[in-house]
Coordinates of C-alpha atoms (C1' of nucleotides) in Angstrom, one line a residue:
Chain A
X1 CA 120.3 99.5 113.7
X2 CA 123.3 98.5 112.3
X3 CA 125.9 101.0 111.3
X4 CA 126.5 99.6 107.9
X5 CA 125.1 101.7 105.0
X6 CA 122.9 100.3 103.0
X7 CA 124.0 98.3 99.7
X8 CA 121.8 100.3 97.3
X9 CA 122.2 103.7 98.2
X10 CA 125.9 103.3 98.1
X11 CA 125.1 102.0 94.9
X12 CA 122.5 105.1 93.8
X13 CA 125.6 107.1 94.9
X14 CA 127.9 105.7 92.8
X15 CA 125.4 105.8 89.8
X16 CA 125.0 109.5 90.0
X17 CA 129.1 109.8 90.5
X18 CA 129.4 107.9 87.2
X19 CA 126.8 110.9 85.7
X20 CA 124.3 108.8 85.7
X21 CA 121.7 110.7 87.8
X22 CA 118.8 110.7 85.6
X23 CA 118.6 106.3 86.5
X24 CA 119.7 106.2 88.9
X25 CA 116.7 105.9 91.4
X26 CA 115.1 103.5 88.5
X27 CA 119.1 101.2 89.3
X28 CA 118.0 101.9 93.1
X29 CA 113.9 100.5 92.7
X30 CA 115.4 97.9 90.2
X31 CA 117.4 96.5 92.4
X32 CA 115.8 97.1 95.8
X33 CA 112.8 94.8 93.8
X34 CA 115.9 91.9 93.7
X35 CA 116.5 91.6 97.1
X36 CA 112.8 92.0 99.0
X37 CA 112.3 89.4 96.0
X38 CA 115.0 87.6 97.4
X39 CA 114.6 87.6 101.0
X40 CA 110.8 86.7 100.6
X41 CA 111.5 84.0 98.2
X42 CA 113.8 82.5 101.2
X43 CA 111.7 83.0 103.9
X44 CA 108.6 81.6 102.6
X45 CA 110.5 78.6 100.9
X46 CA 112.1 78.1 104.2
X47 CA 108.7 78.2 106.0
X48 CA 107.6 75.6 103.4
X49 CA 109.7 73.0 103.7
X50 CA 108.7 71.5 106.5
X51 CA 105.2 70.8 104.1
X52 CA 107.4 69.5 101.7
X53 CA 106.9 72.2 99.4
X54 CA 108.6 75.4 97.2
X55 CA 106.7 78.8 96.8
X56 CA 106.1 77.7 92.9
X57 CA 104.2 74.5 93.9
X58 CA 102.0 75.9 96.7
X59 CA 101.1 78.3 94.3
X60 CA 99.9 75.9 91.6
X61 CA 98.4 73.8 94.6
X62 CA 96.8 77.0 96.2
X63 CA 95.1 77.8 92.4
X64 CA 93.9 74.3 92.2
X65 CA 92.2 74.9 95.8
X66 CA 90.5 77.6 94.5
X67 CA 89.4 76.4 90.9
X68 CA 86.0 75.6 90.6
X69 CA 86.1 71.9 90.4
X70 CA 90.1 71.8 91.6
X71 CA 91.2 70.8 88.5
X72 CA 93.0 73.0 85.3
X73 CA 94.2 72.6 82.0
X74 CA 98.5 73.1 82.5
X75 CA 98.3 75.8 80.2
X76 CA 95.6 77.2 82.3
X77 CA 97.4 77.4 85.5
X78 CA 101.1 79.3 83.7
X79 CA 98.0 82.1 82.3
X80 CA 97.3 82.5 85.9
X81 CA 100.6 82.2 87.9
X82 CA 101.8 83.8 85.0
X83 CA 104.9 81.3 84.6
X84 CA 106.6 80.0 81.8
X85 CA 104.9 76.1 80.9
X86 CA 108.2 74.4 81.4
X87 CA 107.8 75.7 84.9
X88 CA 105.1 74.3 84.9
X89 CA 105.2 70.7 84.3
X90 CA 108.0 70.9 87.1
X91 CA 105.9 71.9 89.0
X92 CA 103.0 69.6 88.6
X93 CA 106.4 66.6 87.9
X94 CA 107.1 67.1 91.3
X95 CA 104.0 67.6 93.3
X96 CA 102.8 64.8 91.5
X97 CA 105.3 62.3 92.6
X98 CA 104.1 63.6 95.7
X99 CA 100.8 62.2 95.4
X100 CA 99.3 66.2 95.9
X101 CA 98.1 66.3 92.3
X102 CA 97.0 64.0 89.9
X103 CA 97.0 64.7 85.6
X104 CA 95.0 63.4 82.9
X105 CA 94.5 63.9 79.2
X106 CA 91.4 66.9 78.5
X107 CA 88.7 65.3 77.1
X108 CA 87.7 68.1 75.4
X109 CA 91.4 68.8 73.8
X110 CA 93.5 66.3 72.7
X111 CA 96.8 68.2 73.2
X112 CA 95.9 69.6 76.7
X113 CA 96.6 68.0 79.8
X114 CA 94.1 68.5 83.7
X115 CA 95.9 68.5 86.6
X116 CA 93.6 68.2 89.2
X117 CA 94.5 68.9 93.7
X118 CA 94.4 65.4 95.9
X119 CA 92.6 65.2 99.0
X120 CA 95.5 64.8 100.6
X121 CA 96.9 68.0 98.5
X122 CA 93.8 70.3 99.6
X123 CA 94.8 69.5 103.4
X124 CA 98.3 70.0 102.7
X125 CA 97.7 73.5 100.9
X126 CA 95.6 74.7 103.7
X127 CA 98.4 73.8 106.6
X128 CA 100.5 75.7 104.3
X129 CA 98.5 78.5 103.4
X130 CA 98.0 78.8 107.5
X131 CA 101.4 79.1 108.3
X132 CA 102.3 81.8 105.4
X133 CA 99.0 83.7 106.4
X134 CA 100.6 83.8 110.3
X135 CA 104.6 84.3 109.6
X136 CA 104.4 86.0 106.0
X137 CA 101.6 87.6 105.0
X138 CA 100.1 89.3 108.6
X139 CA 103.6 90.0 109.4
X140 CA 104.9 92.5 106.5
X141 CA 106.7 95.2 108.6
X142 CA 105.1 97.9 107.3
X143 CA 101.5 100.2 108.3
X144 CA 98.2 99.0 106.7
X145 CA 98.2 102.2 104.7
X146 CA 101.8 102.0 103.7
X147 CA 101.6 97.9 102.2
X148 CA 98.3 99.0 100.6
X149 CA 99.9 101.9 98.6
X150 CA 103.1 100.1 97.9
X151 CA 100.7 96.9 96.5
X152 CA 98.2 99.9 94.3
X153 CA 101.9 100.6 93.0
X154 CA 102.9 97.6 92.0
X155 CA 99.8 97.2 90.4
X156 CA 100.7 99.6 88.1
X157 CA 104.2 99.4 87.5
X158 CA 102.3 95.5 86.3
X159 CA 99.3 97.1 84.1
X160 CA 102.1 98.5 82.1
X161 CA 104.2 95.4 81.3
X162 CA 100.6 92.9 81.8
X163 CA 97.5 92.4 80.0
X164 CA 94.7 93.0 82.2
X165 CA 92.2 95.5 83.8
X166 CA 93.4 98.2 85.5
Chain B
X1 CA 94.1 97.1 77.8
X2 CA 93.3 93.6 77.9
X3 CA 90.0 92.3 79.0
X4 CA 91.5 89.2 81.6
X5 CA 91.0 89.7 85.0
X6 CA 94.3 90.4 87.0
X7 CA 95.6 87.4 88.5
X8 CA 97.0 88.6 91.7
X9 CA 93.4 90.6 92.0
X10 CA 92.0 87.3 91.7
X11 CA 94.0 85.6 94.3
X12 CA 93.0 88.6 96.5
X13 CA 90.1 87.6 96.1
X14 CA 90.3 83.9 96.8
X15 CA 91.8 84.6 99.8
X16 CA 89.2 86.8 101.5
X17 CA 86.4 84.4 100.4
X18 CA 88.3 81.7 102.2
X19 CA 88.0 83.7 105.6
X20 CA 91.9 85.3 105.4
X21 CA 90.7 88.7 104.5
X22 CA 93.0 89.4 107.0
X23 CA 96.2 88.6 105.4
X24 CA 94.7 89.3 101.9
X25 CA 97.0 92.3 101.3
X26 CA 100.2 91.1 102.6
X27 CA 99.9 88.4 100.5
X28 CA 98.7 90.2 97.5
X29 CA 102.1 92.1 97.9
X30 CA 103.9 89.8 98.4
X31 CA 103.0 87.9 94.9
X32 CA 102.9 91.3 93.2
X33 CA 107.1 91.8 94.3
X34 CA 107.2 87.6 92.5
X35 CA 105.9 89.0 89.6
X36 CA 107.7 92.6 89.2
X37 CA 111.3 90.9 89.7
X38 CA 110.1 87.9 87.3
X39 CA 109.8 90.4 84.7
X40 CA 112.1 92.4 85.0
X41 CA 115.4 89.8 85.6
X42 CA 113.9 88.7 82.6
X43 CA 114.0 92.1 80.3
X44 CA 117.1 92.1 82.1
X45 CA 119.3 89.2 81.2
X46 CA 117.3 89.3 77.7
X47 CA 118.9 93.3 76.8
X48 CA 122.2 91.7 79.1
X49 CA 122.7 88.6 76.4
X50 CA 124.4 90.2 73.3
X51 CA 127.4 91.4 76.3
X52 CA 127.4 87.8 77.2
X53 CA 126.0 89.1 80.6
X54 CA 123.1 88.3 83.4
X55 CA 122.0 90.8 85.9
X56 CA 124.2 88.9 88.4
X57 CA 127.8 88.6 87.1
X58 CA 126.7 92.9 85.9
X59 CA 126.4 93.5 89.2
X60 CA 129.5 92.1 90.2
X61 CA 131.5 94.2 87.8
X62 CA 129.3 97.1 88.9
X63 CA 130.6 96.4 91.9
X64 CA 134.6 95.5 90.8
X65 CA 134.3 99.0 88.4
X66 CA 133.3 101.0 91.6
X67 CA 134.7 100.3 94.2
X68 CA 138.5 102.6 94.6
X69 CA 140.9 100.3 92.8
X70 CA 138.5 97.7 91.1
X71 CA 139.6 94.9 93.0
X72 CA 137.4 93.1 96.3
X73 CA 137.8 90.2 97.9
X74 CA 134.7 87.6 97.0
X75 CA 133.1 87.5 100.7
X76 CA 132.6 91.5 100.8
X77 CA 131.0 91.0 96.7
X78 CA 128.4 88.8 99.0
X79 CA 127.7 91.5 101.3
X80 CA 127.8 94.2 99.1
X81 CA 125.7 92.1 96.8
X82 CA 123.7 91.1 99.6
X83 CA 123.9 86.9 98.1
X84 CA 125.3 84.0 99.2
X85 CA 128.8 83.2 99.1
X86 CA 128.6 80.4 96.7
X87 CA 126.4 82.7 94.4
X88 CA 129.6 85.1 93.9
X89 CA 131.8 82.3 93.6
X90 CA 129.2 81.4 90.9
X91 CA 129.4 84.6 88.7
X92 CA 133.1 85.4 89.6
X93 CA 134.1 81.4 88.3
X94 CA 131.7 82.7 85.0
X95 CA 133.3 86.2 85.3
X96 CA 137.1 85.3 85.1
X97 CA 136.2 82.5 82.2
X98 CA 135.3 85.1 80.1
X99 CA 138.5 87.3 81.0
X100 CA 136.5 89.7 82.4
X101 CA 137.4 89.4 86.4
X102 CA 141.0 88.0 87.4
X103 CA 141.6 86.0 90.4
X104 CA 144.5 86.4 93.4
X105 CA 145.3 85.3 96.7
X106 CA 144.5 88.3 99.7
X107 CA 147.6 88.5 101.2
X108 CA 145.6 90.5 104.1
X109 CA 144.5 86.6 104.7
X110 CA 145.4 83.9 103.9
X111 CA 141.8 82.4 103.5
X112 CA 140.2 85.1 101.5
X113 CA 141.0 85.6 97.5
X114 CA 140.6 88.7 95.9
X115 CA 138.8 89.5 92.0
X116 CA 139.7 92.3 89.8
X117 CA 138.1 94.3 87.0
X118 CA 140.6 93.4 84.2
X119 CA 140.2 96.5 81.5
X120 CA 138.0 94.2 79.2
X121 CA 135.7 93.7 81.4
X122 CA 135.4 97.3 82.4
X123 CA 134.6 98.1 79.2
X124 CA 132.3 96.0 78.3
X125 CA 130.1 96.5 82.1
X126 CA 129.8 100.5 81.2
X127 CA 128.6 99.3 76.9
X128 CA 126.3 97.1 79.6
X129 CA 125.4 99.8 82.1
X130 CA 124.5 102.5 79.2
X131 CA 121.8 99.6 77.3
X132 CA 120.3 98.8 81.0
X133 CA 120.5 103.0 81.5
X134 CA 118.4 103.7 78.4
X135 CA 116.1 100.7 78.7
X136 CA 115.4 99.7 82.0
X137 CA 116.4 102.0 84.2
X138 CA 115.2 105.2 82.4
X139 CA 111.7 103.3 81.7
X140 CA 110.4 102.1 84.8
X141 CA 106.6 103.5 83.7
X142 CA 106.0 105.0 85.8
X143 CA 105.9 108.7 87.2
X144 CA 109.3 110.3 88.8
X145 CA 107.1 110.8 92.1
X146 CA 105.2 107.5 91.7
X147 CA 109.0 105.6 91.5
X148 CA 110.3 107.9 95.0
X149 CA 107.5 106.5 96.8
X150 CA 107.7 102.9 95.9
X151 CA 111.3 103.3 96.6
X152 CA 111.1 105.2 99.9
X153 CA 108.5 102.1 100.8
X154 CA 110.7 99.9 99.6
X155 CA 113.4 100.7 101.8
X156 CA 111.7 100.9 104.9
X157 CA 110.7 97.3 103.9
X158 CA 114.1 96.1 103.7
X159 CA 115.3 98.0 106.6
X160 CA 113.1 95.6 108.5
X161 CA 115.5 93.0 107.6
X162 CA 118.6 94.1 106.6
X163 CA 121.2 95.8 109.0
X164 CA 121.8 98.9 108.2
X165 CA 120.8 103.2 108.3
X166 CA 118.0 103.7 108.2
Chain C
dT1 C1' 152.9 76.1 121.8
dG2 C1' 148.4 74.2 121.3
dT3 C1' 143.5 73.3 121.3
dC4 C1' 139.5 74.9 120.3
dT5 C1' 136.3 78.2 117.9
dT6 C1' 135.5 81.3 113.9
dT7 C1' 136.4 83.0 109.8
dA8 C1' 136.7 82.5 104.3
dC9 C1' 135.5 79.9 100.2
dT10 C1' 135.0 75.6 97.1
dT11 C1' 131.7 72.7 95.9
dT12 C1' 128.2 69.5 95.4
dG13 C1' 123.3 69.2 95.5
dA14 C1' 118.2 70.4 95.0
dC15 C1' 115.3 74.3 93.5
dA16 C1' 112.8 77.2 89.6
dT17 C1' 112.9 79.8 85.8
dC18 C1' 113.0 80.5 80.8
dA19 C1' 114.4 79.9 75.9
dA20 C1' 115.0 76.0 72.5
dA21 C1' 113.5 72.1 70.4
dG22 C1' 110.8 68.7 70.0
dT23 C1' 105.7 66.2 69.4
dA24 C1' 101.7 66.0 68.3
dA25 C1' 96.3 67.8 67.9
dA26 C1' 93.3 71.3 66.3
dC27 C1' 92.4 74.4 63.3
dT28 C1' 92.6 77.1 59.2
dC29 C1' 91.8 77.5 54.3
dC30 C1' 91.9 75.6 49.4
Chain D
dG1 C1' 90.4 65.8 52.2
dG2 C1' 95.4 67.2 52.4
dA3 C1' 98.9 70.9 53.1
dG4 C1' 100.4 74.9 56.4
dT5 C1' 99.7 77.4 60.9
dT6 C1' 98.8 78.0 64.8
dT7 C1' 98.2 75.8 70.1
dA8 C1' 99.7 72.6 74.4
dC9 C1' 102.5 70.3 76.9
dT10 C1' 106.6 68.5 77.5
dT11 C1' 112.2 67.5 77.5
dT12 C1' 116.8 69.7 77.4
dG13 C1' 120.2 73.2 79.0
dA14 C1' 121.7 77.2 80.9
dT15 C1' 120.9 80.0 84.5
dG16 C1' 121.7 82.3 89.2
dT17 C1' 119.8 80.9 94.1
dC18 C1' 120.7 78.8 98.3
dA19 C1' 122.0 74.8 102.4
dA20 C1' 125.2 71.7 103.3
dA21 C1' 129.2 69.9 103.9
dG22 C1' 134.8 70.1 102.9
dT23 C1' 139.0 72.7 103.3
dA24 C1' 141.9 75.8 105.5
dA25 C1' 143.4 79.9 108.0
dA26 C1' 143.3 83.0 111.5
dG27 C1' 141.3 84.4 116.0
dA28 C1' 140.7 83.3 120.2
dC29 C1' 142.0 81.0 125.5
dA30 C1' 144.8 78.3 128.3

DNA sequence: TGTCTTTACTTTGACATCAAAGTAAACTCC
DNA sequence: GGAGTTTACTTTGATGTCAAAGTAAAGACA
């Protein structure tokens, strides 16, 4: 590898020398999550750019693709993806503009809007998924056991701030 | 806990039923990182708002605070925090505007700019750090051993895409 | 010394995120 | 039926991120 020190390790040392040893591990862990996410997001968005997609939009399409009839209320999309309603509106607007999704009022609830994936959207998201599978999801650079451990630990963490069965 | 299924577990099942079992763990892990980061960032930014800071700006201040003379070239800040130069410019602009940081040309390199933390910036960032230590870094909701495992796994992951000693 | 290349920073644009605010439908209760 | 509350979505604004482009200084080489 290189010769530079890991910036996060440096920060952890600084935390300790400031008398904050108790919280230094927590700080290093939180910062690590930020860094990994940053790199992952950039990598994924780069890979999706030729498809005219971003990760956020890819996730919406993927969710609709897997839904029973390819259609969901906008609010349900937000719940499933665990993002703010305005973020769903933003993504659906972009996808609708590109012809990957259509919108219609929800007959069962006058306040609600349904987003449906188009055939074009389906074809596109499958291609995009193939790329992400090959380049990212199959390439997480850790052994399978470590990946599993990591996932389980993250799931425990998530269960502390999310309302789902654990 | 709640009664809803974990959306990421749902997604992992969908991945498998689509014939993508090999990549389903990687996908679930990547998505978990995104979710945890999202919640952490929102939590941290909420806590820092009363200080007039965001996490990005807090990190810049913290870095300057810990530097030998409280001053660093803007490019070095970007390297240490592992963010894009434009992001450093953005944060330093905001901090300078608030009087937490000053800027001056680097006498050793005419292309370079030095950012220095002010006394006001130091006082502020120590208060902010105390809050984050108490509310976030000491409160990662996992046992110490799990936190350590998680950190080590993330460090291994990071070492695969970062140029530092491992 | 002059030219070409590299380096350092800033500006601009696109992007997704959440908070706050607004609009309207649905629900609850009297 | 009407008033008050809750729910669902959208719009607007602030934010940080990176890519692309621009400006200028420094370095390398003839």
